[in-house]
Coordinates of C-alpha atoms in Angstrom, one line a residue:
X1 CA 0.6 30.3 10.2
X2 CA 2.3 31.8 13.2
X3 CA 5.4 34.0 13.1
X4 CA 7.9 33.9 15.9
X5 CA 10.1 36.9 16.8
X6 CA 13.9 37.0 16.4
X7 CA 14.4 36.7 20.1
X8 CA 12.9 33.2 20.0
X9 CA 14.9 32.0 17.0
X10 CA 17.0 28.9 17.5
X11 CA 20.4 30.4 16.5
X12 CA 22.3 27.1 16.6
X13 CA 19.8 25.4 14.3
X14 CA 19.8 28.4 11.9
X15 CA 23.6 28.5 11.7
X16 CA 23.8 24.8 10.9
X17 CA 21.0 25.0 8.4
X18 CA 22.6 28.0 6.5
X19 CA 25.9 26.2 6.4
X20 CA 24.2 23.1 5.0
X21 CA 22.5 25.0 2.3
X22 CA 25.1 27.6 1.3
X23 CA 28.3 25.8 2.3
X24 CA 31.2 27.1 4.5
X25 CA 30.8 30.9 4.4
X26 CA 32.8 33.6 6.0
X27 CA 31.4 34.1 9.6
X28 CA 30.6 37.7 8.8
X29 CA 28.7 36.8 5.7
X30 CA 26.9 34.1 7.6
X31 CA 25.8 36.6 10.2
X32 CA 24.6 39.0 7.5
X33 CA 22.5 36.4 5.8
X34 CA 21.0 35.2 9.1
X35 CA 19.6 38.6 9.9
X36 CA 17.7 38.7 6.6
X37 CA 15.7 35.5 7.5
X38 CA 12.5 35.6 9.5
X39 CA 11.2 32.6 11.5
X40 CA 7.9 30.9 10.7
X41 CA 6.0 28.2 12.6
X42 CA 3.7 25.9 10.7
X43 CA 1.3 23.5 12.5
X44 CA 1.3 19.9 11.5
X45 CA -1.4 19.3 8.8
X46 CA -1.1 22.9 7.5
X47 CA -0.1 24.0 4.1
X48 CA 3.1 26.2 3.8
X49 CA 2.4 27.2 0.1
X50 CA 0.2 25.9 -2.7
X51 CA 1.0 24.7 -6.2
X52 CA 0.7 27.7 -8.5
X53 CA 1.5 30.3 -5.8
X54 CA 4.1 33.0 -6.6
X55 CA 7.7 31.6 -6.1
X56 CA 9.0 34.7 -4.3
X57 CA 10.6 33.2 -1.2
X58 CA 13.2 30.7 -0.1
X59 CA 12.5 28.5 3.0
X60 CA 14.9 26.5 5.1
X61 CA 13.5 23.9 7.5
X62 CA 14.9 24.0 11.0
X63 CA 12.6 21.5 12.8
X64 CA 9.8 19.2 11.7
X65 CA 9.1 17.7 8.3
X66 CA 7.4 18.7 5.1
X67 CA 5.8 16.7 2.3
X68 CA 6.1 17.8 -1.4
X69 CA 2.8 17.2 -3.2
X70 CA 1.7 17.6 -6.8
X71 CA -2.0 17.7 -7.8
X72 CA -3.3 15.9 -10.9
X73 CA -4.6 18.6 -13.3
X74 CA -7.8 16.5 -14.1
X75 CA -8.8 15.0 -10.7
X76 CA -7.2 17.5 -8.3
X77 CA -5.9 14.5 -6.3
X78 CA -2.5 15.1 -4.7
X79 CA 0.5 12.7 -4.9
X80 CA 3.3 12.9 -2.4
X81 CA 6.6 13.1 -4.4
X82 CA 9.0 13.5 -1.5
X83 CA 9.8 15.1 1.8
X84 CA 11.9 17.9 3.2
X85 CA 14.0 17.2 6.3
X86 CA 15.6 19.6 8.7
X87 CA 18.5 21.5 7.2
X88 CA 17.0 21.4 3.6
X89 CA 15.9 24.3 1.5
X90 CA 12.8 24.6 -0.5
X91 CA 11.5 27.2 -3.0
X92 CA 14.9 27.8 -4.6
X93 CA 13.7 27.2 -8.2
X94 CA 11.1 30.0 -8.0
X95 CA 13.6 32.3 -6.4
X96 CA 16.0 31.9 -9.3
X97 CA 13.5 31.8 -12.1
X98 CA 10.5 33.7 -10.9
X99 CA 8.2 30.8 -11.8
X100 CA 5.2 29.9 -9.7
X101 CA 5.4 27.0 -7.2
X102 CA 5.5 23.7 -9.0
X103 CA 4.3 21.8 -6.0
X104 CA 2.5 22.2 -2.7
X105 CA 4.2 21.8 0.7
X106 CA 2.4 20.4 3.7
X107 CA 3.8 20.2 7.2
X108 CA 3.5 16.6 8.4
X109 CA 4.3 17.7 12.0
X110 CA 4.7 21.0 13.8
X111 CA 7.6 22.6 11.9
X112 CA 9.8 25.7 12.2
X113 CA 11.3 27.3 9.1
X114 CA 13.2 30.5 8.2
X115 CA 12.2 32.5 5.2
X116 CA 13.9 35.1 3.0
X117 CA 12.0 37.0 0.3
X118 CA 13.0 37.7 -3.3
X119 CA 14.0 41.3 -2.8
X120 CA 16.2 40.6 0.2
X121 CA 17.9 37.6 -1.5
X122 CA 18.6 39.5 -4.7
X123 CA 20.3 42.3 -2.7
X124 CA 22.5 39.7 -1.0
X125 CA 23.3 37.8 -4.2
X126 CA 24.3 40.9 -6.0
X127 CA 27.1 41.4 -3.5
X128 CA 27.8 37.7 -2.8
X129 CA 27.6 35.6 -6.0
X130 CA 28.5 32.5 -4.0
X131 CA 24.9 32.4 -2.9
X132 CA 23.7 32.0 -6.4
X133 CA 26.2 29.2 -7.2
X134 CA 25.1 27.3 -4.1
X135 CA 21.5 27.7 -4.9
X136 CA 22.1 26.5 -8.5
X137 CA 23.8 23.3 -7.1
X138 CA 20.6 22.6 -5.0
X139 CA 18.5 23.0 -8.2
X140 CA 20.7 20.6 -10.2
X141 CA 20.7 18.1 -7.3
X142 CA 17.0 18.1 -7.1
X143 CA 16.6 17.6 -10.9
X144 CA 19.0 14.6 -10.8
X145 CA 17.1 13.1 -7.9
X146 CA 13.8 13.3 -9.9
X147 CA 15.5 11.4 -12.8
X148 CA 17.3 8.7 -10.8
X149 CA 15.3 8.1 -7.7
X150 CA 12.8 5.2 -7.4
X151 CA 9.2 5.8 -6.6
X152 CA 8.9 7.7 -3.3
X153 CA 7.7 5.9 -0.3
X154 CA 6.9 8.0 2.8
X155 CA 9.2 7.4 5.7
X156 CA 7.3 6.6 8.9
X157 CA 9.0 7.5 12.2
X158 CA 6.3 9.1 14.3
X159 CA 3.0 7.2 14.7
X160 CA -0.1 8.5 16.5
X161 CA -2.3 5.9 18.1
X162 CA -5.9 7.2 18.5
X163 CA -8.3 5.1 20.6
X164 CA -11.7 4.9 18.7
X165 CA -13.4 5.1 22.1
X166 CA -11.9 4.6 25.6
X167 CA -8.4 3.2 26.0
X168 CA -9.9 -0.3 26.1
X169 CA -6.8 -2.4 25.4
X170 CA -5.1 0.3 23.4
X171 CA -2.1 0.6 25.7
X172 CA -1.5 -3.1 25.7
X173 CA -1.7 -3.2 21.9
X174 CA 0.8 -0.3 21.7
X175 CA 3.3 -2.1 23.9
X176 CA 3.0 -5.2 21.6
X177 CA 3.5 -3.1 18.5
X178 CA 6.5 -1.4 20.1
X179 CA 8.1 -4.8 20.7
X180 CA 7.5 -5.7 17.0
X181 CA 8.9 -2.4 15.7
X182 CA 12.1 -2.8 17.7
X183 CA 13.1 -5.5 15.3
X184 CA 13.4 -2.7 12.7
X185 CA 14.8 0.0 15.0
X186 CA 14.6 1.6 18.5
X187 CA 11.2 2.6 19.7
X188 CA 9.8 4.9 22.4
X189 CA 6.1 4.8 23.6
X190 CA 4.8 8.1 24.9
X191 CA 1.5 9.1 26.4
X192 CA 0.6 12.3 28.2
X193 CA 1.6 11.0 31.6
X194 CA 4.9 9.6 30.4
X195 CA 5.8 12.9 28.6
X196 CA 5.2 14.9 31.8
X197 CA 7.6 12.5 33.7
X198 CA 10.4 12.5 31.1
X199 CA 10.3 16.2 30.5
X200 CA 10.1 16.8 34.2
X201 CA 7.3 19.3 34.2
X202 CA 3.8 18.3 35.3
X203 CA 1.2 19.2 32.7
X204 CA 3.6 20.2 29.9
X205 CA 1.9 17.6 27.6
X206 CA -1.2 19.8 27.7
X207 CA 0.7 23.0 26.8
X208 CA -1.5 25.2 24.6
X209 CA -0.4 26.3 21.2
X210 CA 1.9 29.4 21.2
X211 CA 2.9 29.1 24.8
X212 CA 6.5 28.9 26.1
X213 CA 5.8 25.3 27.3
X214 CA 4.6 24.5 23.7
X215 CA 7.9 25.6 22.3
X216 CA 9.8 23.6 24.9
X217 CA 7.8 20.5 24.3
X218 CA 8.1 20.8 20.5
X219 CA 11.9 21.0 20.8
X220 CA 12.0 18.1 23.2
X221 CA 9.9 15.9 20.9
X222 CA 12.1 16.9 17.9
X223 CA 15.1 15.8 19.9
X224 CA 13.5 12.5 20.8
X225 CA 12.5 11.9 17.2
X226 CA 16.2 12.2 16.1
X227 CA 17.2 9.9 19.0
X228 CA 14.7 7.1 18.3
X229 CA 13.8 5.3 15.0
X230 CA 10.1 5.2 16.0
X231 CA 8.0 7.4 18.3
X232 CA 4.6 5.9 19.3
X233 CA 2.4 8.7 20.5
X234 CA -0.6 7.3 22.3
X235 CA -3.3 10.0 22.2
X236 CA -6.0 10.5 24.8
X237 CA -9.4 9.1 24.0
X238 CA -10.9 12.6 24.4
X239 CA -9.9 15.8 22.7
X240 CA -7.0 17.3 24.6
X241 CA -3.9 19.4 23.7
X242 CA -1.9 16.3 23.8
X243 CA -4.2 14.5 21.4
X244 CA -4.0 17.5 19.0
X245 CA -0.2 17.4 19.2
X246 CA -0.1 13.7 18.5
X247 CA -2.1 14.3 15.3
X248 CA 0.0 17.2 14.3
X249 CA 3.3 15.3 14.7
X250 CA 2.3 12.0 13.0
X251 CA 3.6 10.5 9.8
X252 CA 0.9 7.9 10.2
X253 CA -2.3 7.7 12.3
X254 CA -3.6 4.4 13.7
X255 CA -7.2 4.5 14.8
X256 CA -7.5 1.5 17.2
X257 CA -11.0 0.1 17.8
X258 CA -12.2 -2.8 19.8
X259 CA -14.5 -4.9 17.5
X260 CA -17.1 -5.3 20.3
X261 CA -17.5 -1.5 20.7
X262 CA -19.9 0.9 19.0
X263 CA -18.4 1.8 15.6
X264 CA -19.6 5.4 15.5
X265 CA -16.5 7.8 15.9
X266 CA -16.4 9.9 19.0
X267 CA -13.9 12.0 20.9
X268 CA -10.4 12.2 19.6
X269 CA -11.2 10.3 16.4
X270 CA -14.1 12.5 15.6
X271 CA -11.7 15.5 15.8
X272 CA -9.4 13.7 13.4
X273 CA -12.2 13.1 10.9
X274 CA -13.2 16.8 11.1
X275 CA -9.6 17.8 10.3
X276 CA -9.7 17.3 6.5
X277 CA -6.1 18.5 6.0
X278 CA -4.7 15.4 7.7
X279 CA -5.9 13.2 4.8
X280 CA -3.7 15.1 2.4
X281 CA -0.3 14.1 3.9
X282 CA -0.7 11.4 6.5
X283 CA -1.9 7.8 6.0
X284 CA -4.7 6.7 8.3
X285 CA -5.1 3.1 9.2
X286 CA -8.0 1.5 11.1
X287 CA -6.8 -1.3 13.4
X288 CA -9.5 -3.6 14.6
X289 CA -8.7 -5.5 17.9
X290 CA -10.3 -8.9 18.4
X291 CA -10.0 -11.5 21.1
X292 CA -7.2 -14.0 20.6
X293 CA -9.8 -16.8 20.2
X294 CA -11.5 -15.2 17.3
X295 CA -12.2 -17.6 14.4
X296 CA -14.4 -15.6 12.1
X297 CA -14.5 -11.8 11.9
X298 CA -17.6 -9.9 10.9
X299 CA -19.1 -6.4 11.1
X300 CA -16.0 -4.5 9.7
X301 CA -18.1 -2.7 7.2
X302 CA -20.0 -0.8 9.9
X303 CA -16.6 0.6 11.0
X304 CA -15.5 1.5 7.5
X305 CA -18.7 3.3 6.6
X306 CA -18.1 6.1 9.1
X307 CA -14.4 6.6 8.2
X308 CA -12.2 7.7 5.3
X309 CA -9.2 5.5 6.2
X310 CA -6.6 4.4 3.7
X311 CA -6.5 0.9 5.0
X312 CA -7.8 -1.4 7.7
X313 CA -6.2 -4.3 9.5
X314 CA -7.3 -7.0 11.9
X315 CA -5.2 -7.8 15.0
X316 CA -6.1 -10.6 17.5
X317 CA -4.8 -9.5 20.9
X318 CA -1.8 -11.5 22.0
X319 CA -1.5 -13.2 18.5
X320 CA 2.1 -12.4 17.6
X321 CA 1.7 -13.1 13.9
X322 CA -1.0 -10.4 13.6
X323 CA 1.0 -7.7 15.3
X324 CA 4.1 -8.6 13.3
X325 CA 2.1 -8.3 10.1
X326 CA 1.0 -4.8 11.1
X327 CA 4.6 -3.9 12.0
X328 CA 5.8 -5.0 8.6
X329 CA 3.1 -2.9 6.9
X330 CA 4.0 0.2 9.0
X331 CA 7.7 -0.1 8.2
X332 CA 7.4 -0.9 4.5
X333 CA 8.6 -4.4 4.8
X334 CA 5.4 -6.2 4.1
X335 CA 5.3 -8.9 1.4
X336 CA 2.5 -9.0 -1.1
X337 CA 1.7 -12.1 -3.1
X338 CA 0.1 -11.8 -6.6
X339 CA -1.4 -14.9 -8.2
X340 CA -2.1 -14.9 -11.9
X341 CA -4.8 -16.5 -13.9
X342 CA -4.4 -19.7 -16.0
X343 CA -7.3 -22.1 -15.5
X344 CA -6.3 -25.5 -14.1
X345 CA -2.6 -24.4 -14.2
X346 CA -3.6 -22.3 -11.2
X347 CA -3.3 -25.4 -9.1
X348 CA 0.4 -24.5 -9.0
X349 CA -0.5 -21.7 -6.6
X350 CA -1.2 -24.3 -3.9
X351 CA 2.3 -25.7 -4.4
X352 CA 3.9 -22.2 -4.3
X353 CA 2.0 -21.5 -1.1
X354 CA 3.3 -24.7 0.5
X355 CA 6.9 -23.7 -0.4
X356 CA 6.4 -20.2 1.0
X357 CA 5.1 -21.7 4.3
X358 CA 8.0 -24.1 4.6
X359 CA 10.5 -21.3 4.0
X360 CA 8.9 -19.2 6.7
X361 CA 8.1 -16.4 4.3
X362 CA 5.0 -14.5 5.6
X363 CA 2.3 -13.3 3.3
X364 CA 1.0 -9.9 4.4
X365 CA -1.3 -9.0 1.4
X366 CA -2.8 -11.2 -1.3
X367 CA -4.1 -10.3 -4.7
X368 CA -5.3 -12.4 -7.6
X369 CA -7.0 -12.7 -10.9
X370 CA -9.2 -15.4 -12.2
X371 CA -8.1 -18.8 -10.7
X372 CA -5.5 -16.7 -8.7
X373 CA -8.4 -15.0 -7.0
X374 CA -9.7 -18.4 -5.8
X375 CA -6.4 -19.6 -4.3
X376 CA -5.6 -16.1 -2.9
X377 CA -8.9 -16.0 -1.0
X378 CA -8.1 -19.3 0.8
X379 CA -4.7 -17.8 1.8
X380 CA -6.3 -14.6 3.0
X381 CA -8.8 -16.6 5.1
X382 CA -5.8 -17.9 7.0
X383 CA -5.9 -21.4 5.7
X384 CA -2.6 -23.4 6.0
X385 CA -1.3 -25.0 2.8
X386 CA -2.8 -28.4 3.5
X387 CA -6.2 -26.9 3.9
X388 CA -5.8 -24.9 0.6
X389 CA -4.9 -28.1 -1.3
X390 CA -7.7 -30.1 0.3
X391 CA -10.4 -27.6 -0.5
X392 CA -9.1 -27.1 -4.1
X393 CA -9.1 -30.9 -4.7
X394 CA -12.7 -31.2 -3.4
X395 CA -13.8 -28.2 -5.4
X396 CA -12.1 -28.8 -8.7
X397 CA -11.5 -32.6 -8.9
X398 CA -14.2 -34.3 -6.9
X399 CA -17.1 -31.9 -7.6
X400 CA -16.1 -31.0 -11.1
X401 CA -17.5 -27.5 -11.4
X402 CA -16.9 -27.5 -15.2
X403 CA -19.4 -30.3 -15.9
X404 CA -22.7 -28.5 -16.0
X405 CA -23.0 -27.9 -19.8
X406 CA -26.0 -26.1 -21.2
X407 CA -27.5 -24.9 -24.4
X408 CA -24.8 -22.3 -25.3
X409 CA -27.0 -19.1 -25.7
X410 CA -24.7 -17.2 -23.2
X411 CA -22.0 -19.7 -22.3
X412 CA -21.0 -23.4 -22.6
X413 CA -21.6 -23.9 -18.8
X414 CA -24.5 -23.0 -16.7
X415 CA -22.1 -21.8 -14.0
X416 CA -24.4 -23.0 -11.1
X417 CA -21.9 -25.5 -9.8
X418 CA -19.1 -23.0 -9.5
X419 CA -21.4 -20.5 -8.0
X420 CA -22.6 -23.0 -5.4
X421 CA -19.0 -23.9 -4.6
X422 CA -18.0 -20.3 -4.2
X423 CA -21.0 -19.5 -1.9
X424 CA -20.3 -22.5 0.3
X425 CA -16.5 -22.2 0.5
X426 CA -15.9 -18.5 0.6
X427 CA -18.3 -17.3 3.3
X428 CA -18.2 -13.7 4.6
X429 CA -17.0 -10.4 3.3
X430 CA -13.6 -9.3 1.9
X431 CA -13.1 -6.6 4.5
X432 CA -13.5 -9.2 7.3
X433 CA -10.6 -11.3 6.1
X434 CA -7.7 -11.5 8.6
X435 CA -5.1 -10.9 5.8
X436 CA -5.7 -8.0 3.4
X437 CA -7.0 -9.2 0.0
X438 CA -8.1 -8.0 -3.4
X439 CA -9.1 -9.6 -6.6
X440 CA -10.0 -8.1 -10.0
X441 CA -12.7 -8.6 -12.6
X442 CA -13.4 -6.9 -15.9
X443 CA -16.5 -4.7 -16.0
X444 CA -18.2 -5.5 -19.3
X445 CA -20.7 -2.7 -18.9
X446 CA -18.2 0.1 -18.3
X447 CA -15.2 -1.5 -20.1
X448 CA -12.8 -1.1 -17.2
X449 CA -11.2 -3.0 -14.4
X450 CA -12.9 -3.5 -11.0
X451 CA -10.8 -4.0 -7.9
X452 CA -12.7 -6.0 -5.3
X453 CA -11.7 -5.0 -1.7
X454 CA -15.1 -4.9 0.0
X455 CA -18.3 -6.8 -0.2
X456 CA -19.2 -10.5 -0.4
X457 CA -16.1 -12.6 -1.0
X458 CA -17.9 -15.3 -3.1
X459 CA -19.4 -12.7 -5.4
X460 CA -16.0 -11.2 -6.1
X461 CA -14.5 -14.6 -6.9
X462 CA -17.5 -15.5 -9.1
X463 CA -16.9 -12.3 -11.1
X464 CA -13.1 -12.8 -11.3
X465 CA -13.4 -16.4 -12.8
X466 CA -16.3 -15.6 -15.3
X467 CA -14.4 -16.5 -18.5
X468 CA -16.5 -15.2 -21.5
X469 CA -18.2 -18.0 -23.4
X470 CA -17.3 -20.6 -20.8
X471 CA -19.2 -19.2 -17.8
X472 CA -22.0 -16.7 -17.9
X473 CA -21.1 -13.2 -16.7
X474 CA -21.6 -12.3 -13.0
X475 CA -23.8 -9.3 -12.0
X476 CA -22.2 -6.8 -9.6
X477 CA -24.1 -3.6 -8.8
X478 CA -26.3 -4.1 -11.8
X479 CA -23.3 -4.3 -14.1
X480 CA -22.0 -7.3 -16.0
X481 CA -18.6 -8.6 -14.7
X482 CA -16.3 -11.1 -16.5
X483 CA -13.0 -12.7 -15.9
X484 CA -10.3 -10.5 -14.4
X485 CA -7.7 -12.0 -16.7
X486 CA -9.3 -10.1 -19.6
X487 CA -7.8 -6.8 -18.5
X488 CA -5.2 -7.8 -15.9
X489 CA -4.1 -11.4 -15.5
X490 CA -1.2 -10.5 -13.2
X491 CA -2.2 -7.5 -11.0
X492 CA 1.3 -6.6 -9.8
X493 CA 0.7 -3.0 -10.5
X494 CA -2.3 -2.9 -8.2
X495 CA -0.3 -4.6 -5.4
X496 CA 2.4 -2.0 -5.7
X497 CA -0.2 0.6 -4.8
X498 CA -0.7 -1.2 -1.4
X499 CA 1.5 -0.9 1.7
X500 CA 4.0 -3.6 0.7
X501 CA 7.8 -3.4 0.3
X502 CA 8.2 -6.6 -1.7
X503 CA 6.0 -8.3 -4.3
X504 CA 6.2 -12.0 -5.1
X505 CA 4.2 -12.8 -8.3
X506 CA 3.2 -16.2 -9.8
X507 CA 2.8 -15.9 -13.5
X508 CA 1.1 -18.8 -15.3
X509 CA 0.8 -17.2 -18.8
X510 CA 2.7 -20.0 -20.5
X511 CA 2.7 -20.2 -24.3
X512 CA 2.0 -23.6 -26.0
X513 CA 3.7 -24.2 -29.3
X514 CA 1.5 -26.0 -31.9
X515 CA 3.4 -28.2 -34.5
X516 CA 1.1 -27.5 -37.4
X517 CA 1.1 -30.1 -40.2
X518 CA -1.7 -28.5 -42.2
X519 CA -2.1 -25.3 -44.2
X520 CA -5.8 -24.9 -43.3
X521 CA -7.6 -25.8 -40.0
X522 CA -9.0 -29.4 -40.4
X523 CA -12.7 -30.0 -40.4
X524 CA -14.5 -31.8 -37.6
X525 CA -14.4 -35.2 -39.2
X526 CA -10.7 -35.0 -39.8
X527 CA -10.1 -34.0 -36.2
X528 CA -12.4 -36.8 -35.0
X529 CA -10.6 -39.5 -37.0
X530 CA -7.2 -38.2 -36.0
X531 CA -8.1 -39.1 -32.4
X532 CA -8.6 -42.8 -33.2
X533 CA -5.8 -45.3 -32.4
X534 CA -2.9 -45.7 -34.8
X535 CA -3.6 -42.3 -36.5
X536 CA -1.6 -39.1 -36.2
X537 CA -3.2 -36.7 -33.7
X538 CA -3.7 -33.3 -35.3
X539 CA -2.7 -30.5 -32.9
X540 CA -5.8 -28.3 -32.9
X541 CA -6.8 -26.3 -29.9
X542 CA -10.3 -27.0 -28.5
X543 CA -13.0 -24.5 -28.5
X544 CA -12.6 -23.8 -24.8
X545 CA -8.9 -23.4 -25.2
X546 CA -9.4 -21.0 -28.1
X547 CA -11.8 -18.9 -26.0
X548 CA -9.6 -18.9 -22.9
X549 CA -6.4 -18.0 -24.9
X550 CA -8.1 -15.4 -27.1
X551 CA -9.7 -13.6 -24.1
X552 CA -6.4 -13.1 -22.2
X553 CA -4.1 -12.2 -25.1
X554 CA -4.3 -8.5 -24.5
X555 CA -3.8 -9.0 -20.7
X556 CA -0.8 -11.2 -21.4
X557 CA 0.9 -8.2 -23.0
X558 CA 0.1 -6.2 -19.8
X559 CA 1.5 -9.1 -17.7
X560 CA 4.8 -9.0 -19.6
X561 CA 5.1 -5.3 -18.9
X562 CA 4.6 -5.7 -15.1
X563 CA 6.7 -8.8 -14.6
X564 CA 9.9 -6.8 -14.0
X565 CA 8.1 -4.7 -11.3
X566 CA 7.8 -7.8 -9.1
X567 CA 10.6 -8.3 -6.5
X568 CA 10.5 -12.0 -7.3
X569 CA 8.7 -13.6 -10.3
X570 CA 7.8 -17.3 -10.1
X571 CA 7.0 -19.0 -13.5
X572 CA 6.3 -22.7 -12.9
X573 CA 6.6 -24.8 -16.1
X574 CA 2.9 -25.6 -16.5
X575 CA 2.6 -25.0 -20.2
X576 CA 2.2 -28.8 -20.9
X577 CA -1.0 -28.9 -18.9
X578 CA -4.4 -28.0 -20.4
X579 CA -6.4 -25.0 -19.1
X580 CA -9.1 -27.5 -17.9
X581 CA -6.7 -30.3 -16.9
X582 CA -8.4 -30.9 -13.5
X583 CA -7.3 -34.6 -13.6
X584 CA -3.6 -33.4 -13.3
X585 CA -4.2 -31.7 -10.0
X586 CA -1.5 -33.3 -7.9
X587 CA 1.1 -33.1 -10.7
X588 CA 0.4 -29.4 -11.3
X589 CA 0.6 -28.7 -7.5
X590 CA 3.9 -30.5 -7.4
X591 CA 5.3 -28.5 -10.3
X592 CA 4.5 -25.2 -8.5
X593 CA 6.0 -26.5 -5.2
X594 CA 9.3 -27.7 -6.7
X595 CA 9.7 -24.5 -8.8
X596 CA 9.0 -22.2 -5.8
X597 CA 11.1 -24.1 -3.3
X598 CA 14.2 -23.8 -5.5
X599 CA 13.6 -20.1 -6.4
X600 CA 12.8 -19.1 -2.9
X601 CA 15.9 -20.8 -1.5
X602 CA 18.0 -18.8 -4.0
X603 CA 16.2 -15.6 -3.3
X604 CA 16.6 -15.9 0.5
X605 CA 20.3 -16.6 0.2
X606 CA 20.9 -13.4 -1.9

């Protein structure tokens, strides 16, 4: 933490900030208050104070931005609750009550604040009670925000782009990203050379910390940030003062790597990895660049093993759809699609996908459970709707994966057919998929949910569809895995933890009503004879239906709880179809399509 003398204080910013915090005060009182504050500079990525520290000071932010973070008492992991913008005060609760800090504050870019201590403030407040009233208003306002505000999503305005190695295609990519971001707001692309030109001073981009040039450049960047919606700061490939400044200023860091390069971090990126503080307050995304002609991606795991990034995304150079997807993810406008489980009723997912495609609604992230994991994987592979339907028809109708019955020591089916289909259809790893994807399975060994976001795609799908009693469990990392629908049949809550702004969920958890004409469940002979012609058919669920319904009952309760969290919930009327009704493939697809087409048209018009 570096203190700046009074002679360097930005008097104009201080006056405006004090007026914003304490209201319109007498000029003489305003001058008196300002002399009691001292200026403090905090480097981006540094902590101003820590949760549990003494609450003996009030701070007002003049320039920069701060994140408010609270640590989980058990894990120690920090969650960002909000941000402090220029002109806002922080630390007022501790100053009034004497309590310790309830949260930690991290600078997300180089920031300048002013500070007044407890003793100095008490002396002023004793003479000027208006200060206490104004501070109390701030406290009340903050408490009201906590109650009424939706879940906080960090605002991204300054993005640092760090080349993983040399600037091999990075500048071209940044120009394409800038064009995409301009659909959401004005954008400015800066590198060290461009900064020198715009500021009008050769070499100012390399100004060392604490120098007069550093102060001037910091003020200039602050002005540019207020002028533009997005600043794209392209760092040098090597470690320079400009690279360090880019990292200190960023709300988000994009590490851009060429898929053909060596994946081992070097230069500027290695500096980023060494700076552990950045991971506390700034999201880091790995962007893998591929040739436009790329059909199948591989080798992503080698890049991820050396990095602690929050997400990774694939972009084919000059493929507009890929850059636009990344732009939506950065700006919080991405659309996540969640596909629920439901056996053969899941064929409706293919119809929903066709309707989304026809309405021009992009899918930026896909998640699924059980049969939803299967259809979601095809979408994440980049298949168009016709391909998804064709592959599903071949797999579930023509090849009948549910026909390999066995002696039921572990399950009714051997599971070899569905395993062979999964191996042959879903080749490659999840992390190599062009569209981000996850699916869920239930860990029978540890009794918890597994979220599959890396590793062999077919294995994840095999685990997610392993309905107990029907299919044998899958083995993942020497642990038994069963159907994802057991614990989470509609993983909307998991999708909300990803970088999406809207979630479309397809819920297939329909309830079938049985018109019972008996007081006790009929025996096998009664059921057999009831199936003969000219007899009344007794409505008794089959053994497979019983197992499938019983295993997802608890998860259905969870699904009901998360339905309202989806931006758009689609519930095709598939309850009349059996959970193994593969012969009704085309009709189920059509039900999903018609329902989604109508619902999406209404949604888009609102």
